[in-house]
Amino acid sequence: MAAVVCGVLTMACKTQTSVGDFATYPEYTKNDLGLTYTPEKSTMKLWAPAAESVVLRIYEEGLGGEALETIQMKKGAKGTWSASVEGDRKGQFYTYQVTEEGKTLDETPGVWNKAVGANGLRAAIIDLADTNPEGWADDKRIEVENFSDIVIYEMHHRDFSIADNSGITNKGKFLALTEKGTRTPEGLASGIDHLKELGITHVHILPSYDYGSIDETRLEENNYNWGYDPKNYNAPEGGYSTDPFTPEVRIREMKQMVQALHEAGIGVIMDVVYNHTFVNDGSNFSLTAPGYYYRQNDEGDYSNASGCGNETASERPMVRRYITESVKYWAKEFHIDGFRFDLMAIHDIETMNLIRSELDKISPSIFVYGEGWMASSTPLPVEQQASKHNGPKFPRIAVFSDDIRDGLRGEWMSAGEGGFATGKVTNRQKESIKFGVVGATQHPQVDYEAVNYSSAPYANDPIEVINYVSCHDDECLRDKIDMVAKDATPEQRKRMDLLAQTVVMTSQGVPFIFCGEELYRSKQHIRNTYNLPDEVNRIDWSHKAKHNDVFTYYKELIRMRRNHPAFRMATTEQVVENLKFHDSPEGTVMYTINGAAVGDDWSEVLVIYNGNRGGVDVDFPMGDWNLVCEDGRMQLDSPRPFTGGSFYVHGTSAIIAFK
Ligand code: CA
C-alpha cells in the first residue's frame, strides 16, 4: 500500500483517549479470548486490563434493535473479563462496552471475534464447524519444496470478476474463484480456468478480512475499495460474500474459494494489514485497551508510520500475541498458504521471526513476505524494524524488491522517468537489474553501490525476495510504460512490457505479477485507484483475445520457469556458484547459468536482456544452443538452433537459450 493511499482514509481525530503505563499491563496467554461456543452455553472473554467495568450485551440481530440481555462481566486473571449466557445462542450477536477512567466507551465486537454481522459492528455467536464446506476436511494447502518455486498473482476480487464480459456469475465475490468453465465473449478461458492456464502457483488476494470502507448494507451501489482499512482482523469481509448479514456465509464462501483454488493446484496468500487500523479512538483496539495497541509519539499522540493516522505496537506483548494468533488462525481455519504483510517495517523483527516460527509448526510451505518499508517515521528503533535493509535478520521471510521494480520501469516518485525496459539504460539501471537477477543476494559481480535504493543485499537466500515490476500500487505496467515512453510506438511499448516481465520471470527469487498484466490491462493511466469505480479497476476480459500475444508470452515464460530449476535456485551458494555475468554491450545484461549443477535438463542457460531501443550485436559463446526466446517471442516447443558467434539481439527484447 502506498502512503498516498491511506492518508485520505484517516477519519478519526488524533487525540489519545488514554495513555496508561502499558508495561504494567499483564499478558494473558490462554487461548480462550473471544467466544467459546457450545450448544449448552456461550462464554465471552476479553482482555481489557485498565477497564473499571465491562458490560456484555446480547442482540437478536447484527444491526439495530434493543439488547436482549445486558450483563455485567466479571473481572478475572491477567486483565480479562468474562461472562457466560446459558442455552444455545447460535445465531445471536454480542458486543462489549468498556468503562475506563470514568468514561464509558462505544460498544465493540472486541478484537478476538471470528464472526460478525453486517459492517462488523457486532460479533456473532456461531459454531465454526457449520462454516465448513463439503469436503473441507480433505482440503490441503499447496506444498512447496522451495519458496522460489512460487509464482504469485496479486488480485482484487472485484478487478478479477466484476466486468460484464468476465463470464463469471458471482461477480466481485469470493465465489467467483469457484466457478469453473467460465469463458470470455471470444470463448477463451476466464476466471479460475484462466489462472490454471496461465500457470501461476499462488493467488495473493488483496485484503479480505473485514474492512471498514465499504457499507455492506448497500452493496448494490457497487462501491470499490482495496481494503487497506482493517476493522475486524479475524472475520472475512462481508462485501465479498453473497450475504453479509448472515455471519457464517462469508466464512463458508471464503473457505469454498480456498478449496476451489487448492483443487486447481493454486495456493492462497492473504494480504494482511496489522500495521494500522481504519480509525483511531473508534477502533476495536481502542475500545478495549485504549492506547495499548498503538505506538505514541513524544506528545502522547498516535504516531503515524502507516500514513493512515496510527501505527500498531507489535513489540508490546499482547499486540505481538494478537498478530501471531490471528495469522495462525487464518492458516489453520482457512488453510491459507501465505501472508503478505503490508508496511512490514512497522512491525518489529522479533514479532516477524515469531510469526515465521509459529507458521513453520503448521507448515513450512506457508510463505511470508512483506513490504520492507513504511510510509512515515516511527518511534520504533531502526534496528528493530522489519525493513528490507534488516532483511538478513529475519530469515525465510521475503521482502519486495523496489530496486528491480524501479530499475525496470522507472522510479515511482517521478512519473516521467523510465527504466531499463523502456530504454533508460544507465549503469544504475543495469546494476539494479543484476541485483534482481541474483535475487537480492550477495554476488561478486554486482556493484551494490550502483543499485537503485540499496547498497547491500537484503536476502540471505533468493527465496527472501519478491521480484516484480508492478502491483496494485502506482500505475500498472502498461500505463507506466505509456507515460515514460511517449515517443515509442505501440508495438515498442508492448515489447517493453514483455522484456520487463522476462526479467522478473528469469530472475532468481520469487516472481510476482499483478492481475491483468498478462492481458495487457490499463487503469486509464491513473496512479492511485484504491477507491475508484469498477470501470477503472476491472479487468476487461476482451483483452485476452485482443492481446493474446502478451498472454501467450507470459504463459510460456511461466511454463519455462516452472519447468526449469535453473531459474529457481534456493540458496545464495547455488547462485554464486552457477550464475555468471558476462561482458556485453552497453544497455544489455548477459549471464549464463550452469543448469546441470542444479538438476536442470538444460545443462547451460544463456540469458540476454537488451534494454536499448535499437538492436545490438553480442558475442554469443560457441556451442549447440537452442533459442527459446528471441525478438519478443517465446518458442519453447520449437527452439531455434544456433552455434554461437556474433549475434544480433533486437531492440527491447530478451534472448533465452539453452544447451
Ligand atoms: Ca466490512
XYZ file of C-alpha atoms and ligand atoms in Angstrom, residues 119-120 209-214 216 231 236-239 250, ligand 1:
16
model
C -20.440 -3.882 8.760
C -18.661 -5.741 11.552
C -10.502 -9.617 6.307
C -13.380 -7.361 7.362
C -12.529 -3.809 6.406
C -14.320 -0.566 7.012
C -14.650 1.457 3.844
C -17.472 -0.426 2.134
C -22.071 -3.824 3.498
C -11.853 -3.342 11.119
C -13.733 -12.190 6.272
C -15.003 -9.062 4.524
C -18.771 -9.090 4.146
C -18.744 -7.254 0.837
C -18.755 -15.026 4.406
Ca -16.533 -4.715 6.031
